[in-house]
Amino acid sequence: MGDYKKFIADFPVDSAEFFTAITYATTELYISMHVLDLENNTAFPIKTNEFIDKFMKCGSTLQESITNIMVNLACPESVSTIKNFTILSTLSERMKNANVISEIFHGKIHGWSKAMFVRVGDDKPLRRVLYVVENVNAQMTKLEQEKELLEQNRKQQNMINALMNGYASVVGVDFVTEKVEFFRTSDRIKSALGFMKEPPPFKILVEKLINTAVHEEDRKSIREVADESYIKEYLPVGNSLSKIFHNEVGQYVEMKIVRTGEETTVFGFTDKNNEITEINDKIYKDSLTQVMNRKYFDDKLALRNSQAVVMADIDFFKEVNDNYGHQCGDAALAAVASILNSSVRNLDRVVRYGGDEFLISFKGITHEVLRNRLEQMRARAEKIKLQDYPDVKLTMSFGGTFGDGIVSDMLSFADKALYVSKKKRNCVTLVPFEEKI
């Protein structure tokens, strides 16, 4: 190939890049280094190895030799790029205004590498260049890490932005520091927190919100999914889960949890009451009476906790149907249901259990208040006047149980109490839960 020292001596060089490259030629940074004499189609090795020498000698021309080296040095996905970069016939044009040009590629042996052409002298057209292949694995690894971090940050921001577009409150948390950041805060959360200028640590924040803004029946399930260990175990990074719960006044709220990183998560909260109520109405509301239907009882209410369960029905309802027709019966059912529904709170539930039977579940009610409420319902039922049936007189019987239990367990006690009331008609009978009649 020739003696590069004689080559340099014969052709004085004043390129700073060239001398810098020569200085570091023997370091581990460079895989190979050759001075290429484009005019005489020869190469002078400064740093090389047996692998490179083998392919350098295989070519009949300098171009073939360089191509042989790079095709065998580069991974398949980089071959096309590096072949184009090492076309010597276009080198003079490409380096017209540059002392150095370079291309990064992925090598089979050394991993990420950089091929460089460094101008030797100011000859025009270009006569001599230094051709260097440098190991840049460390730099590329760092760049890839920085790129990955930037991509993670971009994805995290996109997740936050998506929540910001659809959720009234968006809260971020870092599990390592337990630091909480409010990206957006609703009046409800401000009220629940009492509102502080600086948010409390994550665990304190969650507990405070659960105890003040989540209905007692949903607190256990919300506490479970909002837990750091649950999120890390069941929610992979980049994924999300949604949970519907009732707030403190019984309205539907959606909580969305997005795992934005190994130690970061964002929570979104938004009102879903109108949307879910509309869906539930189609599934669970009785079309005639506009109270909840038997499916609602079976799917939702049967296993809930209650402080009172009441069964009620219309006295002599069969006679109403027989004497005045089913249209009159339907009008009576609708009128009675309206009275029952308007007499309870948002936390209570009225269900058309079957035929003319209605079930009422009460939350947090005392025996005295319960009796007064039922007596009011009974009295209002006596005053019902059906528009097209002025001769029809309606009365209702109520049987209920009070205490603390599961609705389905309390139902049999309410049934027995109703049986007692039906013997007298137009009255209220109450028994303690778990006390035999």
Coordinates of C-alpha atoms in Angstrom, one line a residue:
M1 CA 0.0 0.0 0.0
G2 CA 2.8 2.4 0.7
D3 CA 4.5 4.4 3.5
Y4 CA 2.2 7.1 4.9
K5 CA 5.1 9.0 6.5
K6 CA 6.8 9.4 3.1
F7 CA 3.4 10.2 1.6
I8 CA 2.9 13.0 4.1
A9 CA 6.4 14.3 3.7
D10 CA 6.0 14.5 -0.1
F11 CA 2.7 16.3 0.1
P12 CA 2.7 19.0 2.8
V13 CA -0.6 19.3 4.6
D14 CA -2.0 22.3 6.6
S15 CA -5.5 20.8 7.5
A16 CA -6.1 21.1 11.2
E17 CA -8.6 18.2 11.1
F18 CA -6.0 16.0 9.3
F19 CA -3.4 16.6 12.0
T20 CA -5.9 16.0 14.8
A21 CA -6.9 12.7 13.2
I22 CA -3.2 11.7 12.9
T23 CA -2.6 12.6 16.5
Y24 CA -5.3 10.2 17.7
A25 CA -4.7 7.5 15.1
T26 CA -3.3 5.1 17.6
T27 CA -6.0 5.5 20.2
E28 CA -8.9 3.1 20.6
L29 CA -11.4 5.6 19.2
Y30 CA -10.4 4.8 15.7
I31 CA -11.1 1.4 14.1
S32 CA -9.1 2.3 11.0
M33 CA -7.4 5.2 9.2
H34 CA -6.2 5.5 5.7
V35 CA -4.8 8.3 3.6
L36 CA -6.5 8.0 0.1
D37 CA -4.7 9.3 -2.9
L38 CA -7.6 9.8 -5.3
E39 CA -5.3 10.9 -8.1
N40 CA -3.2 7.8 -8.1
N41 CA -5.9 5.3 -6.9
T42 CA -3.8 4.2 -3.9
A43 CA -4.3 4.1 -0.1
F44 CA -1.8 4.5 2.7
P45 CA -2.7 2.7 6.0
I46 CA -2.2 4.7 9.2
K47 CA -4.1 2.3 11.4
T48 CA -5.6 -0.9 10.2
N49 CA -6.0 -4.6 11.1
E50 CA -6.0 -8.0 9.3
F51 CA -9.8 -7.8 8.5
I52 CA -9.5 -4.4 6.9
D53 CA -6.3 -5.3 5.1
K54 CA -7.9 -8.4 3.6
F55 CA -10.7 -6.5 2.0
M56 CA -8.5 -3.6 1.0
K57 CA -6.4 -5.9 -1.0
C58 CA -9.3 -7.6 -2.7
G59 CA -10.3 -4.6 -4.8
S60 CA -8.7 -3.9 -8.2
T61 CA -9.5 -0.2 -7.6
L62 CA -9.5 2.1 -4.6
Q63 CA -13.3 2.3 -4.8
E64 CA -13.7 -1.4 -4.8
S65 CA -11.5 -1.8 -1.8
I66 CA -13.3 0.9 0.2
T67 CA -16.7 -0.6 -0.8
N68 CA -15.5 -4.2 0.2
I69 CA -14.5 -3.0 3.6
M70 CA -17.7 -1.1 4.4
V71 CA -20.1 -3.7 3.0
N72 CA -18.5 -6.3 5.2
L73 CA -18.1 -4.0 8.2
A74 CA -21.7 -2.6 8.2
C75 CA -24.8 -4.3 9.3
P76 CA -27.4 -5.0 6.6
E77 CA -29.6 -2.1 7.5
S78 CA -26.6 0.3 7.1
V79 CA -25.1 -1.1 3.9
S80 CA -27.0 1.1 1.4
T81 CA -26.3 4.3 3.4
I82 CA -22.6 3.6 3.8
K83 CA -22.1 2.5 0.2
N84 CA -23.5 5.8 -1.0
F85 CA -21.4 7.8 1.5
T86 CA -18.1 6.1 0.2
I87 CA -18.6 6.8 -3.5
L88 CA -15.3 8.5 -4.3
S89 CA -16.3 9.9 -7.6
T90 CA -18.7 12.4 -5.9
L91 CA -16.3 13.2 -3.0
S92 CA -14.8 16.3 -4.5
E93 CA -18.2 17.9 -5.1
R94 CA -19.5 16.9 -1.6
M95 CA -16.4 18.4 0.1
K96 CA -16.3 21.5 -2.0
N97 CA -17.2 23.6 1.1
A98 CA -16.3 21.2 3.8
N99 CA -13.1 20.0 5.4
V100 CA -14.9 17.0 7.0
I101 CA -18.0 14.9 6.0
S102 CA -19.2 12.0 8.0
E103 CA -21.9 9.3 8.2
I104 CA -23.0 7.2 11.2
F105 CA -23.7 3.5 10.6
H106 CA -24.2 0.3 12.6
G107 CA -21.3 -2.1 12.4
K108 CA -21.3 -5.8 12.8
I109 CA -18.2 -5.9 15.1
H110 CA -18.0 -2.5 16.8
G111 CA -21.6 -1.4 16.9
W112 CA -22.3 2.2 16.2
S113 CA -19.5 3.7 14.1
K114 CA -18.8 6.8 12.2
A115 CA -17.1 7.0 8.8
M116 CA -15.3 10.3 8.0
F117 CA -13.5 11.8 5.0
V118 CA -11.1 14.5 6.1
R119 CA -9.6 16.9 3.6
V120 CA -5.8 16.8 3.1
G121 CA -4.6 20.2 1.8
D122 CA -6.5 22.6 -0.4
D123 CA -6.2 20.8 -3.8
K124 CA -8.9 21.5 -6.3
P125 CA -10.1 19.2 -7.5
L126 CA -9.7 17.1 -4.4
R127 CA -6.6 14.8 -4.6
R128 CA -6.1 13.4 -1.1
V129 CA -8.3 12.6 1.9
L130 CA -8.0 10.9 5.2
Y131 CA -10.6 8.1 5.5
V132 CA -11.4 7.3 9.1
V133 CA -13.8 4.8 10.8
E134 CA -14.4 5.7 14.4
N135 CA -16.1 3.8 17.2
V136 CA -19.0 6.0 18.5
N137 CA -20.8 3.4 20.6
A138 CA -20.5 5.4 23.8
Q139 CA -21.8 8.6 22.2
M140 CA -24.6 6.9 20.4
T141 CA -25.7 5.0 23.6
K142 CA -25.8 8.3 25.4
L143 CA -27.8 9.9 22.5
E144 CA -30.1 6.9 22.4
Q145 CA -30.7 7.2 26.2
E146 CA -31.4 11.0 25.8
K147 CA -33.6 10.3 22.8
E148 CA -35.5 7.6 24.8
L149 CA -35.9 10.0 27.7
L150 CA -37.2 12.7 25.4
E151 CA -39.6 10.2 23.9
Q152 CA -40.8 9.2 27.3
N153 CA -41.3 12.8 28.3
R154 CA -43.2 13.4 25.0
K155 CA -45.4 10.4 25.6
Q156 CA -46.0 11.5 29.2
Q157 CA -46.9 15.0 28.1
N158 CA -49.3 13.6 25.4
M159 CA -51.0 11.4 28.1
I160 CA -51.4 14.5 30.3
N161 CA -52.7 16.6 27.4
A162 CA -55.2 13.9 26.6
L163 CA -56.5 13.9 30.1
M164 CA -56.5 17.7 30.1
N165 CA -58.8 17.6 27.1
G166 CA -61.5 15.5 28.8
Y167 CA -61.1 15.6 32.5
A168 CA -62.1 18.4 35.0
S169 CA -59.3 17.5 37.4
V170 CA -55.9 16.2 36.5
V171 CA -53.3 15.3 39.2
G172 CA -49.8 13.9 38.7
V173 CA -47.8 12.0 41.2
D174 CA -44.1 10.9 41.6
F175 CA -44.1 7.7 43.7
V176 CA -40.4 8.2 44.7
T177 CA -40.9 11.6 46.2
E178 CA -44.6 11.3 46.8
K179 CA -44.8 14.8 45.2
V180 CA -48.2 15.8 43.8
E181 CA -48.8 18.3 41.0
F182 CA -52.2 19.7 40.1
F183 CA -52.4 20.2 36.4
R184 CA -56.0 21.1 36.6
T185 CA -58.3 21.2 39.7
S186 CA -62.1 21.3 39.9
D187 CA -64.0 23.2 42.6
R188 CA -65.1 19.9 44.1
I189 CA -61.5 18.8 44.7
K190 CA -60.6 22.2 46.0
S191 CA -63.5 21.9 48.4
A192 CA -62.6 18.4 49.4
L193 CA -59.0 19.5 50.2
G194 CA -60.1 22.5 52.0
F195 CA -58.0 24.0 49.5
M196 CA -54.2 24.1 50.2
K197 CA -51.7 26.2 48.3
E198 CA -49.3 23.2 48.3
P199 CA -50.8 19.8 47.8
P200 CA -50.0 17.2 50.5
P201 CA -48.0 14.0 49.8
F202 CA -49.7 11.5 47.6
K203 CA -50.9 9.0 50.2
I204 CA -52.4 11.8 52.4
L205 CA -54.0 13.4 49.4
V206 CA -55.7 10.1 48.3
E207 CA -57.0 9.3 51.7
K208 CA -58.4 12.8 52.2
L209 CA -60.1 12.8 48.8
I210 CA -61.6 9.3 49.4
N211 CA -62.9 10.3 52.8
T212 CA -64.5 13.5 51.6
A213 CA -65.4 13.1 47.9
V214 CA -66.2 9.4 47.5
H215 CA -69.4 7.7 48.6
E216 CA -68.8 5.3 51.5
E217 CA -69.9 2.3 49.4
D218 CA -67.1 2.9 46.8
R219 CA -64.3 3.9 49.1
K220 CA -62.8 0.4 49.5
S221 CA -62.6 -0.2 45.7
I222 CA -61.2 3.3 45.0
R223 CA -58.6 2.9 47.8
E224 CA -57.5 -0.4 46.2
V225 CA -56.9 0.8 42.6
A226 CA -55.4 4.2 43.7
D227 CA -52.7 2.4 45.7
E228 CA -49.1 2.6 44.4
S229 CA -48.5 -1.2 44.7
Y230 CA -51.6 -2.0 42.8
I231 CA -50.8 0.4 40.0
K232 CA -47.2 -0.9 39.7
E233 CA -48.3 -4.6 39.7
Y234 CA -51.3 -4.4 37.4
L235 CA -50.9 -1.3 35.2
P236 CA -47.9 -1.4 32.7
V237 CA -46.2 1.8 31.8
G238 CA -48.2 3.6 29.0
N239 CA -51.5 1.9 29.9
S240 CA -54.5 3.2 31.7
L241 CA -57.5 2.0 33.6
S242 CA -60.9 3.7 34.4
K243 CA -63.0 3.3 37.4
I244 CA -66.6 4.7 37.9
F245 CA -67.6 5.6 41.4
H246 CA -70.2 7.6 43.2
N247 CA -69.2 10.8 44.8
E248 CA -70.4 11.9 48.3
V249 CA -73.8 12.9 47.0
G250 CA -74.3 9.8 44.8
Q251 CA -73.4 11.2 41.4
Y252 CA -71.3 9.2 39.0
V253 CA -67.6 10.2 38.6
E254 CA -65.0 8.6 36.4
M255 CA -61.4 8.2 37.6
K256 CA -58.8 7.5 35.0
I257 CA -55.4 6.3 36.0
V258 CA -52.6 6.6 33.5
R259 CA -49.2 5.0 34.2
T260 CA -46.9 7.5 32.5
G261 CA -43.6 6.1 33.8
E262 CA -42.0 3.6 36.1
E263 CA -42.5 6.0 39.0
T264 CA -45.0 8.5 37.7
T265 CA -48.8 8.3 37.3
V266 CA -51.5 10.8 36.4
F267 CA -55.0 10.7 37.7
G268 CA -58.0 12.3 35.8
F269 CA -61.4 12.9 37.3
T270 CA -64.5 14.0 35.5
D271 CA -68.3 14.1 36.0
K272 CA -70.1 11.2 34.2
N273 CA -73.4 11.6 35.9
N274 CA -75.5 12.7 33.0
E275 CA -73.8 10.2 30.6
I276 CA -74.0 7.2 32.8
T277 CA -77.5 8.1 34.1
E278 CA -78.7 8.1 30.5
I279 CA -77.2 4.7 29.8
N280 CA -78.5 3.3 33.1
D281 CA -82.0 4.7 32.4
K282 CA -82.2 2.6 29.3
I283 CA -81.1 -0.6 31.1
Y284 CA -82.4 -0.2 34.6
K285 CA -85.3 2.2 34.6
D286 CA -88.9 0.9 34.4
S287 CA -90.5 2.7 31.4
L288 CA -94.0 2.9 32.9
T289 CA -93.2 4.2 36.4
Q290 CA -89.8 5.8 35.8
V291 CA -88.3 4.1 38.9
M292 CA -85.6 1.4 38.8
N293 CA -86.6 -2.0 37.6
R294 CA -86.1 -5.6 38.8
K295 CA -82.9 -5.9 36.8
Y296 CA -81.4 -3.0 38.7
F297 CA -82.2 -4.8 42.0
D298 CA -80.6 -8.0 40.8
D299 CA -77.5 -6.4 39.2
K300 CA -76.8 -3.4 41.5
L301 CA -78.9 -3.2 44.7
A302 CA -79.2 -6.7 46.1
L303 CA -75.7 -6.9 47.6
R304 CA -75.5 -3.3 48.8
N305 CA -75.5 -2.2 52.4
S306 CA -78.7 -0.5 53.7
Q307 CA -80.1 0.8 57.0
A308 CA -83.8 0.1 56.0
V309 CA -85.6 -1.9 53.3
V310 CA -89.3 -1.4 52.7
M311 CA -91.8 -3.3 50.5
A312 CA -95.0 -1.5 49.4
D313 CA -97.9 -2.3 47.2
I314 CA -101.3 -0.9 46.1
D315 CA -104.2 -2.2 48.1
F316 CA -106.8 -4.1 45.9
F317 CA -104.8 -3.5 42.8
K318 CA -106.3 -6.5 41.0
E319 CA -109.8 -5.0 41.5
V320 CA -108.6 -1.7 40.0
N321 CA -107.4 -3.6 36.9
D322 CA -110.5 -5.8 36.7
N323 CA -113.0 -3.0 37.2
Y324 CA -111.4 -0.1 35.3
G325 CA -109.0 -1.8 32.9
H326 CA -105.2 -2.0 32.6
Q327 CA -104.8 1.6 31.4
C328 CA -106.2 2.7 34.7
G329 CA -103.9 0.2 36.5
D330 CA -100.9 1.7 34.6
A331 CA -102.0 5.2 35.6
A332 CA -102.2 4.1 39.2
L333 CA -98.8 2.6 39.1
A334 CA -97.2 5.7 37.6
A335 CA -98.9 8.0 40.2
V336 CA -97.8 5.8 43.1
A337 CA -94.2 5.6 41.8
S338 CA -94.1 9.3 41.5
I339 CA -95.0 9.8 45.2
L340 CA -92.5 7.2 46.3
N341 CA -89.7 8.6 44.2
S342 CA -90.3 12.2 45.2
S343 CA -90.2 11.2 48.9
V344 CA -86.7 9.8 49.0
R345 CA -83.2 11.3 48.8
N346 CA -80.5 10.8 46.1
L347 CA -78.9 8.1 48.2
D348 CA -82.1 6.1 48.5
R349 CA -83.4 3.8 45.8
V350 CA -87.0 3.0 44.6
V351 CA -87.5 -0.2 42.6
R352 CA -90.5 -1.6 40.9
Y353 CA -90.0 -5.1 42.2
G354 CA -92.8 -6.7 40.3
G355 CA -96.4 -6.0 39.4
D356 CA -97.7 -3.4 41.9
E357 CA -94.9 -4.2 44.4
F358 CA -92.2 -1.6 45.1
L359 CA -89.0 -1.9 47.1
I360 CA -87.4 1.1 48.8
S361 CA -83.8 1.0 50.1
F362 CA -82.8 3.7 52.6
K363 CA -79.3 4.8 53.6
G364 CA -78.4 6.3 56.9
I365 CA -82.0 6.6 58.3
T366 CA -83.3 6.2 61.8
H367 CA -86.3 4.3 62.9
E368 CA -88.3 7.4 63.8
V369 CA -87.5 9.2 60.5
L370 CA -88.3 6.1 58.5
R371 CA -91.7 5.7 60.1
N372 CA -92.6 9.4 59.5
R373 CA -91.4 9.2 55.9
L374 CA -93.5 6.1 55.2
E375 CA -96.6 7.6 56.9
Q376 CA -96.2 10.6 54.7
M377 CA -96.1 8.4 51.6
R378 CA -99.2 6.5 52.7
A379 CA -101.1 9.7 53.3
R380 CA -100.1 11.1 50.0
A381 CA -101.2 7.9 48.2
E382 CA -104.7 8.3 49.7
K383 CA -105.0 11.7 48.0
I384 CA -104.2 10.5 44.5
K385 CA -106.7 11.5 41.9
L386 CA -106.4 9.8 38.5
Q387 CA -107.3 12.3 35.7
D388 CA -109.5 9.9 33.6
Y389 CA -110.7 7.8 36.6
P390 CA -112.2 10.1 39.2
D391 CA -114.0 7.3 41.0
V392 CA -110.9 5.3 41.7
K393 CA -109.6 5.5 45.3
L394 CA -106.1 4.3 46.1
T395 CA -104.4 3.2 49.3
M396 CA -101.0 1.6 50.0
S397 CA -99.6 -0.8 52.5
F398 CA -96.0 -0.6 53.7
G399 CA -93.8 -3.2 55.4
G400 CA -90.2 -2.6 56.3
T401 CA -87.2 -3.5 58.4
F402 CA -84.6 -1.3 59.9
G403 CA -81.1 -2.0 61.1
D404 CA -77.9 -2.5 59.2
G405 CA -77.5 -5.2 56.6
I406 CA -77.4 -6.3 53.0
V407 CA -80.5 -5.5 51.0
S408 CA -81.1 -9.1 49.9
D409 CA -80.9 -10.3 53.5
M410 CA -83.3 -7.6 54.8
L411 CA -85.8 -8.3 52.0
S412 CA -87.4 -11.3 53.7
F413 CA -88.0 -9.3 56.9
A414 CA -89.6 -6.5 54.9
D415 CA -91.8 -9.0 53.1
K416 CA -93.1 -10.4 56.3
A417 CA -93.8 -6.9 57.6
L418 CA -95.8 -6.2 54.4
Y419 CA -97.8 -9.4 54.9
V420 CA -98.9 -8.0 58.3
S421 CA -99.8 -4.6 56.8
K422 CA -101.8 -6.3 54.0
K423 CA -104.1 -7.9 56.6
K424 CA -105.2 -4.4 57.8
R425 CA -104.6 -2.4 54.5
N426 CA -103.5 1.2 54.3
C427 CA -101.0 1.1 57.1
V428 CA -97.2 0.8 58.0
T429 CA -95.5 -2.1 59.7
L430 CA -91.9 -1.9 60.8
V431 CA -89.7 -4.6 62.4
P432 CA -86.1 -4.6 63.4
F433 CA -83.7 -6.5 61.1
E434 CA -82.9 -10.0 62.4
E435 CA -85.9 -9.9 64.8
K436 CA -88.5 -12.6 64.0
I437 CA -92.1 -11.4 63.5

